[in-house]
């Protein structure tokens, strides 16, 4: 039994001493971030345990874990953990010069418009230059990683160079393997040493060393070693969001891909056109699925959203980019050395593929095939809990003997003569795995809706936002409000605009608030837009304004309380007293321009003003702040 477990999980368990050293270092880093008071105790324990590890019991690799703990402690004392990567400041100027040269080359090739922006994003690994509409669709479609320097770009670049160089006989064995990695280091420097690309380069350099010495590392050793080297190289930027996404994707591919292969029917080994075609798309589907599951926890935790439709869009566009990127690099090289005549036919193919990428991304987003789900508050941890259960299932599913299944391939080329699934046990195995994998995807997607979040009520000095039973209220002048309030609204239209089934109208008081709710109006064409102003704004595309008097009284969510706005110098105290005779709530004081008002003074004289005891004056700075969503 032990040998069987070791054979099945050998890819998951590190075997090199360096991996255990890194694990010890990273364990102490974790304590330093979350439990800093325990670092000294943890280091002391492992300092003492080295004696027992070395002379009494445990394996030869166990002491390396303790040495890793001590190594981090020494690095922290020396201040090494606070340093950035070398040449990081100079690399900013290198990236700027490289960007200018790429722009000049594109100018020479007369590449303009959105295809130029996409080309720059692909080559420079930067999405800042993309226009707002395309970037939004790319983000929601889960393909923004194509415009971030990552292992995909470096892998294609190094792979293409190796494929060309290995066909040159006089270069021998070593040069075709060393040159692409050195060129990848140059590319890394030209892009300003992005941390995700640095991880990919270290990964490729590690594989290079293996091939040079004819050795092979386990996936766990590759992952742990590359993570440790990234931290040693740049302690400050390591383990940021970009690193976690990159590391999660490659971890999913290396560790989860072999398991997902058991959840899908195997392909016949017959080399027919149909089996080749099905096998190609099957492998791409499994790679995209594995990478997506690997990045899911980081996306949910840091961004609160995950695009389940990204699996389909990646399935289409990643193979296209596998052809597009080498041709784009090649055409830029030809153009940069003034061989425009030879570059022109290549540019035509590149522009055609760029248009496919552009139109597919926009169409996918407009068709709402992104199937994006938002996780807020406790739904984040609920979704992460289901993700953990999914990993646990995959971990146990790996115990399933694979040799019997591999010897019994599913022949999809001739279903009439298909005899590979005559054994009902084998058939039930992959059917059960397929159904369970799909079931977990469904649970992950819908877990964001199973915990009801409270209705929203928050604001700042200039704007407040609340949800009533059938109405969204965005009161005030949004152009003066804080950016965090806008981002909380704009990035999550489903959370704020479709959480109530009875929602039928949106109320705003200034045209600057229109950008905040435009996505809500696009997603729900039945919403009526009511404007509490003097006259309807004339803005193209929004002609169906309903002009109403400016609202003074609002119903607070999840309570019988009300909110009443009181503008000092404009509103009548008699009217306010009549409004507050019944019920309870808060009175929001809107002071005159340049004159401060103290709500405590107003509350002190509340009885004299005729305000009922269930009411309380507050200032705009006392409104609920932006909640952690």
Short mmCIF file of N, CA and C in Angstrom, two decimals, residues 14-175:
data_model
loop_
_atom_site.label_atom_id
_atom_site.label_comp_id
_atom_site.label_asym_id
_atom_site.label_seq_id
_atom_site.Cartn_x
_atom_site.Cartn_y
_atom_site.Cartn_z
N UNK A 14 7.95 16.62 -2.63
CA UNK A 14 9.31 17.00 -3.05
C UNK A 14 10.33 15.97 -2.58
N UNK A 15 11.42 15.88 -3.33
CA UNK A 15 12.45 14.90 -3.00
C UNK A 15 13.83 15.53 -2.83
N UNK A 16 14.05 16.74 -3.33
CA UNK A 16 15.38 17.35 -3.25
C UNK A 16 15.57 18.05 -1.91
N UNK A 17 16.79 18.11 -1.48
CA UNK A 17 17.11 18.78 -0.22
C UNK A 17 16.84 20.28 -0.31
N UNK A 18 17.08 20.86 -1.49
CA UNK A 18 16.85 22.29 -1.66
C UNK A 18 15.38 22.63 -1.49
N UNK A 19 14.49 21.73 -1.92
CA UNK A 19 13.05 21.97 -1.76
C UNK A 19 12.67 22.04 -0.29
N UNK A 20 13.24 21.16 0.52
CA UNK A 20 12.94 21.18 1.95
C UNK A 20 13.53 22.43 2.61
N UNK A 21 14.67 22.88 2.12
CA UNK A 21 15.24 24.13 2.63
C UNK A 21 14.31 25.31 2.33
N UNK A 22 13.78 25.34 1.10
CA UNK A 22 12.85 26.41 0.71
C UNK A 22 11.56 26.32 1.51
N UNK A 23 11.06 25.10 1.73
CA UNK A 23 9.84 24.95 2.52
C UNK A 23 10.01 25.50 3.93
N UNK A 24 11.15 25.26 4.53
CA UNK A 24 11.41 25.82 5.85
C UNK A 24 11.45 27.33 5.81
N UNK A 25 12.10 27.89 4.78
CA UNK A 25 12.16 29.34 4.65
C UNK A 25 10.77 29.94 4.45
N UNK A 26 9.97 29.32 3.59
CA UNK A 26 8.63 29.85 3.31
C UNK A 26 7.69 29.69 4.50
N UNK A 27 7.86 28.63 5.27
CA UNK A 27 7.02 28.47 6.46
C UNK A 27 7.27 29.60 7.46
N UNK A 28 8.52 30.01 7.60
CA UNK A 28 8.84 31.11 8.51
C UNK A 28 8.36 32.44 7.93
N UNK A 29 8.42 32.58 6.61
CA UNK A 29 7.87 33.77 5.97
C UNK A 29 6.37 33.89 6.24
N UNK A 30 5.67 32.76 6.19
CA UNK A 30 4.24 32.76 6.49
C UNK A 30 3.98 33.22 7.92
N UNK A 31 4.75 32.71 8.86
CA UNK A 31 4.60 33.13 10.26
C UNK A 31 4.93 34.61 10.43
N UNK A 32 5.93 35.07 9.70
CA UNK A 32 6.34 36.47 9.83
C UNK A 32 5.25 37.42 9.33
N UNK A 33 4.47 36.97 8.35
CA UNK A 33 3.40 37.81 7.80
C UNK A 33 2.17 37.78 8.69
N UNK A 34 1.77 36.59 9.12
CA UNK A 34 0.50 36.45 9.83
C UNK A 34 0.65 36.33 11.35
N UNK A 35 1.74 35.74 11.81
CA UNK A 35 1.95 35.58 13.26
C UNK A 35 3.38 35.98 13.61
N UNK A 36 3.72 37.26 13.51
CA UNK A 36 5.12 37.67 13.70
C UNK A 36 5.67 37.38 15.09
N UNK A 37 4.81 37.31 16.08
CA UNK A 37 5.29 37.05 17.44
C UNK A 37 5.81 35.62 17.61
N UNK A 38 5.44 34.74 16.68
CA UNK A 38 5.82 33.33 16.83
C UNK A 38 7.11 32.97 16.08
N UNK A 39 7.68 33.93 15.35
CA UNK A 39 8.85 33.62 14.52
C UNK A 39 10.03 33.21 15.38
N UNK A 40 10.27 33.93 16.46
CA UNK A 40 11.42 33.62 17.31
C UNK A 40 11.28 32.24 17.96
N UNK A 41 10.06 31.93 18.41
CA UNK A 41 9.83 30.61 19.02
C UNK A 41 10.01 29.51 17.98
N UNK A 42 9.47 29.74 16.77
CA UNK A 42 9.59 28.76 15.68
C UNK A 42 11.06 28.52 15.32
N UNK A 43 11.84 29.58 15.28
CA UNK A 43 13.26 29.45 14.95
C UNK A 43 14.01 28.72 16.05
N UNK A 44 13.67 29.02 17.30
CA UNK A 44 14.33 28.34 18.42
C UNK A 44 14.04 26.84 18.42
N UNK A 45 12.80 26.49 18.14
CA UNK A 45 12.43 25.07 18.10
C UNK A 45 13.25 24.32 17.06
N UNK A 46 13.38 24.92 15.88
CA UNK A 46 14.11 24.23 14.80
C UNK A 46 15.60 24.29 15.00
N UNK A 47 16.09 25.28 15.71
CA UNK A 47 17.52 25.30 16.03
C UNK A 47 17.89 24.13 16.94
N UNK A 48 17.02 23.84 17.89
CA UNK A 48 17.25 22.71 18.79
C UNK A 48 17.01 21.38 18.08
N UNK A 49 15.98 21.35 17.21
CA UNK A 49 15.61 20.08 16.57
C UNK A 49 16.64 19.59 15.57
N UNK A 50 17.51 20.49 15.09
CA UNK A 50 18.54 20.05 14.14
C UNK A 50 19.41 18.95 14.75
N UNK A 51 19.66 19.06 16.04
CA UNK A 51 20.48 18.04 16.72
C UNK A 51 19.78 16.69 16.67
N UNK A 52 18.48 16.68 16.96
CA UNK A 52 17.74 15.42 16.95
C UNK A 52 17.60 14.88 15.53
N UNK A 53 17.36 15.77 14.57
CA UNK A 53 17.24 15.35 13.17
C UNK A 53 18.53 14.70 12.68
N UNK A 54 19.64 15.24 13.13
CA UNK A 54 20.93 14.79 12.59
C UNK A 54 21.42 13.50 13.25
N UNK A 55 21.17 13.33 14.56
CA UNK A 55 21.80 12.23 15.27
C UNK A 55 20.85 11.15 15.76
N UNK A 56 19.57 11.45 15.88
CA UNK A 56 18.68 10.48 16.50
C UNK A 56 17.79 9.76 15.50
N UNK A 57 16.94 10.52 14.82
CA UNK A 57 15.97 9.88 13.93
C UNK A 57 15.61 10.84 12.80
N UNK A 58 14.62 10.46 12.06
CA UNK A 58 14.13 11.18 10.88
C UNK A 58 15.08 10.98 9.70
N UNK A 59 14.59 11.31 8.52
CA UNK A 59 15.36 11.11 7.30
C UNK A 59 16.44 12.16 7.12
N UNK A 60 17.21 11.96 6.06
CA UNK A 60 18.32 12.87 5.80
C UNK A 60 17.85 14.25 5.37
N UNK A 61 16.63 14.35 4.79
CA UNK A 61 16.18 15.65 4.27
C UNK A 61 15.48 16.50 5.33
N UNK A 62 15.06 15.91 6.43
CA UNK A 62 14.34 16.67 7.45
C UNK A 62 15.15 17.83 8.02
N UNK A 63 16.45 17.69 8.28
CA UNK A 63 17.20 18.83 8.82
C UNK A 63 17.22 20.04 7.90
N UNK A 64 17.09 19.82 6.58
CA UNK A 64 17.13 20.96 5.65
C UNK A 64 15.94 21.89 5.87
N UNK A 65 14.82 21.35 6.30
CA UNK A 65 13.66 22.19 6.61
C UNK A 65 14.01 23.15 7.75
N UNK A 66 14.67 22.62 8.79
CA UNK A 66 15.07 23.46 9.92
C UNK A 66 16.12 24.47 9.52
N UNK A 67 17.05 24.06 8.64
CA UNK A 67 18.05 25.02 8.17
C UNK A 67 17.38 26.15 7.38
N UNK A 68 16.28 25.84 6.67
CA UNK A 68 15.53 26.88 5.96
C UNK A 68 14.90 27.88 6.91
N UNK A 69 14.41 27.39 8.05
CA UNK A 69 13.85 28.28 9.07
C UNK A 69 14.92 29.22 9.60
N UNK A 70 16.09 28.66 9.89
CA UNK A 70 17.19 29.49 10.40
C UNK A 70 17.67 30.47 9.33
N UNK A 71 17.68 30.03 8.07
CA UNK A 71 18.11 30.91 6.98
C UNK A 71 17.22 32.15 6.89
N UNK A 72 15.91 31.97 7.00
CA UNK A 72 15.03 33.13 6.94
C UNK A 72 15.30 34.07 8.12
N UNK A 73 15.51 33.51 9.28
CA UNK A 73 15.76 34.33 10.47
C UNK A 73 17.03 35.16 10.29
N UNK A 74 18.06 34.55 9.72
CA UNK A 74 19.31 35.27 9.47
C UNK A 74 19.09 36.37 8.43
N UNK A 75 18.37 36.06 7.36
CA UNK A 75 18.09 37.04 6.32
C UNK A 75 17.28 38.22 6.88
N UNK A 76 16.34 37.92 7.77
CA UNK A 76 15.52 38.98 8.36
C UNK A 76 16.37 39.88 9.26
N UNK A 77 17.29 39.30 10.03
CA UNK A 77 18.16 40.10 10.90
C UNK A 77 19.05 41.01 10.06
N UNK A 78 19.55 40.50 8.97
CA UNK A 78 20.46 41.28 8.10
C UNK A 78 19.71 42.31 7.26
N UNK A 79 18.39 42.29 7.29
CA UNK A 79 17.62 43.24 6.50
C UNK A 79 17.44 42.83 5.05
N UNK A 80 17.83 41.59 4.71
CA UNK A 80 17.75 41.14 3.32
C UNK A 80 16.30 41.01 2.86
N UNK A 81 15.40 40.69 3.77
CA UNK A 81 14.00 40.48 3.39
C UNK A 81 13.30 41.77 2.98
N UNK A 82 13.96 42.93 3.17
CA UNK A 82 13.37 44.21 2.79
C UNK A 82 13.94 44.76 1.49
N UNK A 83 14.80 44.01 0.83
CA UNK A 83 15.44 44.52 -0.38
C UNK A 83 14.65 44.12 -1.63
N UNK A 84 14.83 44.89 -2.68
CA UNK A 84 14.22 44.60 -3.97
C UNK A 84 15.25 43.93 -4.87
N UNK A 85 14.79 43.54 -6.05
CA UNK A 85 15.68 42.87 -6.99
C UNK A 85 16.74 43.83 -7.50
N UNK A 86 17.94 43.33 -7.81
CA UNK A 86 18.98 44.20 -8.38
C UNK A 86 18.58 44.67 -9.78
N UNK A 87 19.07 45.84 -10.14
CA UNK A 87 18.82 46.46 -11.45
C UNK A 87 17.36 46.82 -11.68
N UNK A 88 16.56 46.85 -10.62
CA UNK A 88 15.13 47.10 -10.80
C UNK A 88 14.88 48.54 -11.24
N UNK A 89 15.63 49.50 -10.69
CA UNK A 89 15.46 50.90 -11.07
C UNK A 89 15.92 51.14 -12.51
N UNK A 90 17.05 50.54 -12.88
CA UNK A 90 17.54 50.70 -14.25
C UNK A 90 16.60 50.05 -15.25
N UNK A 91 15.95 48.96 -14.85
CA UNK A 91 15.09 48.24 -15.78
C UNK A 91 13.90 49.08 -16.22
N UNK A 92 13.50 50.07 -15.41
CA UNK A 92 12.39 50.94 -15.81
C UNK A 92 12.76 51.73 -17.06
N UNK A 93 14.01 52.22 -17.12
CA UNK A 93 14.46 52.94 -18.32
C UNK A 93 14.63 51.99 -19.49
N UNK A 94 15.08 50.74 -19.20
CA UNK A 94 15.20 49.76 -20.28
C UNK A 94 13.83 49.46 -20.89
N UNK A 95 12.82 49.32 -20.03
CA UNK A 95 11.48 49.04 -20.53
C UNK A 95 10.95 50.21 -21.36
N UNK A 96 11.25 51.43 -20.92
CA UNK A 96 10.79 52.60 -21.66
C UNK A 96 11.43 52.66 -23.05
N UNK A 97 12.74 52.39 -23.12
CA UNK A 97 13.42 52.39 -24.40
C UNK A 97 12.91 51.27 -25.31
N UNK A 98 12.69 50.11 -24.72
CA UNK A 98 12.19 48.98 -25.50
C UNK A 98 10.79 49.28 -26.04
N UNK A 99 9.96 49.90 -25.21
CA UNK A 99 8.61 50.27 -25.64
C UNK A 99 8.66 51.28 -26.78
N UNK A 100 9.57 52.24 -26.69
CA UNK A 100 9.70 53.24 -27.76
C UNK A 100 10.12 52.59 -29.08
N UNK A 101 11.03 51.63 -29.01
CA UNK A 101 11.47 50.95 -30.23
C UNK A 101 10.35 50.13 -30.85
N UNK A 102 9.54 49.48 -30.00
CA UNK A 102 8.41 48.71 -30.53
C UNK A 102 7.40 49.65 -31.18
N UNK A 103 7.17 50.80 -30.56
CA UNK A 103 6.24 51.79 -31.14
C UNK A 103 6.76 52.30 -32.48
N UNK A 104 8.06 52.57 -32.56
CA UNK A 104 8.64 53.03 -33.81
C UNK A 104 8.54 51.97 -34.91
N UNK A 105 8.71 50.73 -34.51
CA UNK A 105 8.60 49.64 -35.49
C UNK A 105 7.17 49.50 -35.99
N UNK A 106 6.20 49.65 -35.10
CA UNK A 106 4.80 49.59 -35.51
C UNK A 106 4.43 50.78 -36.38
N UNK A 107 5.01 51.94 -36.09
CA UNK A 107 4.79 53.11 -36.95
C UNK A 107 5.31 52.85 -38.36
N UNK A 108 6.49 52.23 -38.42
CA UNK A 108 7.08 51.94 -39.72
C UNK A 108 6.21 50.94 -40.50
N UNK A 109 5.58 50.03 -39.78
CA UNK A 109 4.70 49.04 -40.43
C UNK A 109 3.29 49.57 -40.64
N UNK A 110 3.02 50.80 -40.17
CA UNK A 110 1.71 51.44 -40.32
C UNK A 110 0.60 50.63 -39.65
N UNK A 111 0.88 50.15 -38.46
CA UNK A 111 -0.11 49.42 -37.66
C UNK A 111 -0.78 50.43 -36.73
N UNK A 112 -2.08 50.63 -36.87
CA UNK A 112 -2.80 51.63 -36.11
C UNK A 112 -4.06 51.03 -35.49
N UNK A 113 -4.71 51.85 -34.65
CA UNK A 113 -5.99 51.46 -34.07
C UNK A 113 -5.86 50.44 -32.95
N UNK A 114 -6.93 49.70 -32.77
CA UNK A 114 -6.97 48.75 -31.65
C UNK A 114 -5.99 47.59 -31.85
N UNK A 115 -5.74 47.18 -33.11
CA UNK A 115 -4.79 46.09 -33.34
C UNK A 115 -3.38 46.50 -32.90
N UNK A 116 -3.09 47.79 -33.00
CA UNK A 116 -1.79 48.28 -32.51
C UNK A 116 -1.74 48.17 -30.99
N UNK A 117 -2.82 48.54 -30.30
CA UNK A 117 -2.88 48.44 -28.85
C UNK A 117 -2.73 46.99 -28.40
N UNK A 118 -3.39 46.08 -29.12
CA UNK A 118 -3.30 44.67 -28.77
C UNK A 118 -1.90 44.15 -29.01
N UNK A 119 -1.27 44.58 -30.11
CA UNK A 119 0.11 44.16 -30.40
C UNK A 119 1.06 44.60 -29.31
N UNK A 120 0.93 45.86 -28.89
CA UNK A 120 1.78 46.36 -27.80
C UNK A 120 1.53 45.60 -26.51
N UNK A 121 0.27 45.31 -26.23
CA UNK A 121 -0.05 44.57 -25.02
C UNK A 121 0.54 43.17 -25.02
N UNK A 122 0.53 42.52 -26.19
CA UNK A 122 1.06 41.16 -26.28
C UNK A 122 2.58 41.14 -26.16
N UNK A 123 3.25 42.10 -26.81
CA UNK A 123 4.72 42.11 -26.82
C UNK A 123 5.28 42.61 -25.50
N UNK A 124 4.69 43.70 -24.98
CA UNK A 124 5.21 44.30 -23.75
C UNK A 124 4.64 43.66 -22.49
N UNK A 125 3.62 42.81 -22.65
CA UNK A 125 3.02 42.21 -21.48
C UNK A 125 2.38 43.21 -20.56
N UNK A 126 1.70 44.21 -21.14
CA UNK A 126 1.12 45.30 -20.37
C UNK A 126 -0.24 45.65 -20.96
N UNK A 127 -1.26 45.68 -20.11
CA UNK A 127 -2.63 45.95 -20.58
C UNK A 127 -3.02 47.42 -20.41
N UNK A 128 -2.10 48.27 -19.96
CA UNK A 128 -2.46 49.67 -19.70
C UNK A 128 -2.85 50.41 -20.97
N UNK A 129 -2.29 50.03 -22.11
CA UNK A 129 -2.58 50.73 -23.35
C UNK A 129 -3.86 50.30 -24.03
N UNK A 130 -4.52 49.27 -23.54
CA UNK A 130 -5.76 48.81 -24.16
C UNK A 130 -6.90 49.78 -23.88
N UNK A 131 -7.80 49.94 -24.84
CA UNK A 131 -8.93 50.82 -24.59
C UNK A 131 -9.88 50.20 -23.58
N UNK A 132 -10.70 51.04 -23.00
CA UNK A 132 -11.52 50.65 -21.85
C UNK A 132 -12.46 49.49 -22.17
N UNK A 133 -13.11 49.54 -23.33
CA UNK A 133 -14.10 48.52 -23.68
C UNK A 133 -13.44 47.16 -23.87
N UNK A 134 -12.35 47.13 -24.64
CA UNK A 134 -11.69 45.86 -24.90
C UNK A 134 -11.08 45.28 -23.62
N UNK A 135 -10.47 46.14 -22.80
CA UNK A 135 -9.86 45.66 -21.57
C UNK A 135 -10.90 45.08 -20.63
N UNK A 136 -12.07 45.71 -20.57
CA UNK A 136 -13.14 45.20 -19.72
C UNK A 136 -13.59 43.81 -20.18
N UNK A 137 -13.78 43.66 -21.49
CA UNK A 137 -14.19 42.36 -22.02
C UNK A 137 -13.11 41.30 -21.84
N UNK A 138 -11.85 41.70 -21.99
CA UNK A 138 -10.75 40.76 -21.79
C UNK A 138 -10.66 40.32 -20.33
N UNK A 139 -10.89 41.27 -19.40
CA UNK A 139 -10.84 40.93 -17.99
C UNK A 139 -11.98 39.98 -17.62
N UNK A 140 -13.19 40.31 -18.05
CA UNK A 140 -14.33 39.47 -17.71
C UNK A 140 -14.29 38.14 -18.44
N UNK A 141 -13.61 38.11 -19.60
CA UNK A 141 -13.48 36.86 -20.33
C UNK A 141 -12.35 35.98 -19.85
N UNK A 142 -11.56 36.49 -18.89
CA UNK A 142 -10.49 35.69 -18.32
C UNK A 142 -9.28 35.54 -19.21
N UNK A 143 -9.07 36.48 -20.17
CA UNK A 143 -7.90 36.38 -21.05
C UNK A 143 -6.95 37.55 -20.86
N UNK A 144 -7.10 38.28 -19.76
CA UNK A 144 -6.21 39.40 -19.53
C UNK A 144 -4.77 38.93 -19.30
N UNK A 145 -4.61 37.64 -18.99
CA UNK A 145 -3.26 37.09 -18.81
C UNK A 145 -2.48 37.09 -20.13
N UNK A 146 -3.19 37.18 -21.26
CA UNK A 146 -2.51 37.28 -22.55
C UNK A 146 -1.79 38.61 -22.69
N UNK A 147 -2.22 39.61 -21.93
CA UNK A 147 -1.63 40.95 -21.98
C UNK A 147 -0.85 41.25 -20.71
N UNK A 148 -0.37 40.22 -20.07
CA UNK A 148 0.51 40.35 -18.91
C UNK A 148 1.69 39.41 -19.13
N UNK A 149 2.90 39.93 -18.94
CA UNK A 149 4.09 39.11 -19.17
C UNK A 149 4.04 37.88 -18.29
N UNK A 150 4.00 36.71 -18.91
CA UNK A 150 3.81 35.48 -18.15
C UNK A 150 4.57 34.35 -18.82
N UNK A 151 4.39 33.17 -18.26
CA UNK A 151 5.05 31.99 -18.80
C UNK A 151 4.59 31.64 -20.19
N UNK A 152 3.37 32.04 -20.56
CA UNK A 152 2.88 31.77 -21.91
C UNK A 152 3.76 32.45 -22.95
N UNK A 153 4.05 33.75 -22.73
CA UNK A 153 4.89 34.50 -23.67
C UNK A 153 6.31 33.93 -23.71
N UNK A 154 6.87 33.71 -22.52
CA UNK A 154 8.25 33.22 -22.47
C UNK A 154 8.35 31.81 -23.03
N UNK A 155 7.35 30.98 -22.73
CA UNK A 155 7.37 29.61 -23.24
C UNK A 155 7.30 29.56 -24.75
N UNK A 156 6.45 30.39 -25.34
CA UNK A 156 6.35 30.43 -26.80
C UNK A 156 7.64 30.95 -27.41
N UNK A 157 8.20 32.01 -26.81
CA UNK A 157 9.44 32.60 -27.34
C UNK A 157 10.59 31.60 -27.27
N UNK A 158 10.81 31.00 -26.11
CA UNK A 158 11.91 30.05 -25.94
C UNK A 158 11.68 28.80 -26.78
N UNK A 159 10.42 28.33 -26.80
CA UNK A 159 10.10 27.13 -27.56
C UNK A 159 10.35 27.30 -29.06
N UNK A 160 9.98 28.44 -29.60
CA UNK A 160 10.19 28.70 -31.04
C UNK A 160 11.68 28.80 -31.35
N UNK A 161 12.43 29.49 -30.50
CA UNK A 161 13.87 29.61 -30.73
C UNK A 161 14.54 28.24 -30.67
N UNK A 162 14.15 27.42 -29.69
CA UNK A 162 14.73 26.09 -29.58
C UNK A 162 14.39 25.23 -30.78
N UNK A 163 13.14 25.34 -31.27
CA UNK A 163 12.72 24.54 -32.42
C UNK A 163 13.54 24.89 -33.67
N UNK A 164 13.93 26.16 -33.79
CA UNK A 164 14.73 26.58 -34.95
C UNK A 164 16.20 26.19 -34.77
N UNK A 165 16.76 26.47 -33.58
CA UNK A 165 18.18 26.25 -33.37
C UNK A 165 18.56 24.78 -33.36
N UNK A 166 17.69 23.92 -32.89
CA UNK A 166 18.05 22.50 -32.81
C UNK A 166 18.15 21.85 -34.19
N UNK A 167 17.62 22.54 -35.22
CA UNK A 167 17.70 22.01 -36.59
C UNK A 167 18.97 22.46 -37.32
N UNK A 168 19.80 23.25 -36.61
CA UNK A 168 21.08 23.67 -37.18
C UNK A 168 22.15 22.70 -36.68
N UNK A 169 22.69 21.84 -37.53
CA UNK A 169 23.54 20.73 -37.06
C UNK A 169 24.79 21.18 -36.30
N UNK A 170 25.50 22.21 -36.78
CA UNK A 170 26.80 22.56 -36.18
C UNK A 170 26.67 23.19 -34.80
N UNK A 171 25.45 23.51 -34.33
CA UNK A 171 25.28 24.10 -33.00
C UNK A 171 25.38 23.06 -31.89
N UNK A 172 25.24 21.81 -32.24
CA UNK A 172 25.38 20.75 -31.25
C UNK A 172 24.18 20.63 -30.32
N UNK A 173 24.45 20.08 -29.14
CA UNK A 173 23.37 19.80 -28.18
C UNK A 173 23.13 20.96 -27.22
N UNK A 174 24.17 21.61 -26.75
CA UNK A 174 24.04 22.57 -25.66
C UNK A 174 23.61 23.96 -26.12
N UNK A 175 24.17 24.44 -27.23
CA UNK A 175 23.88 25.82 -27.65
C UNK A 175 22.39 26.04 -27.93
#
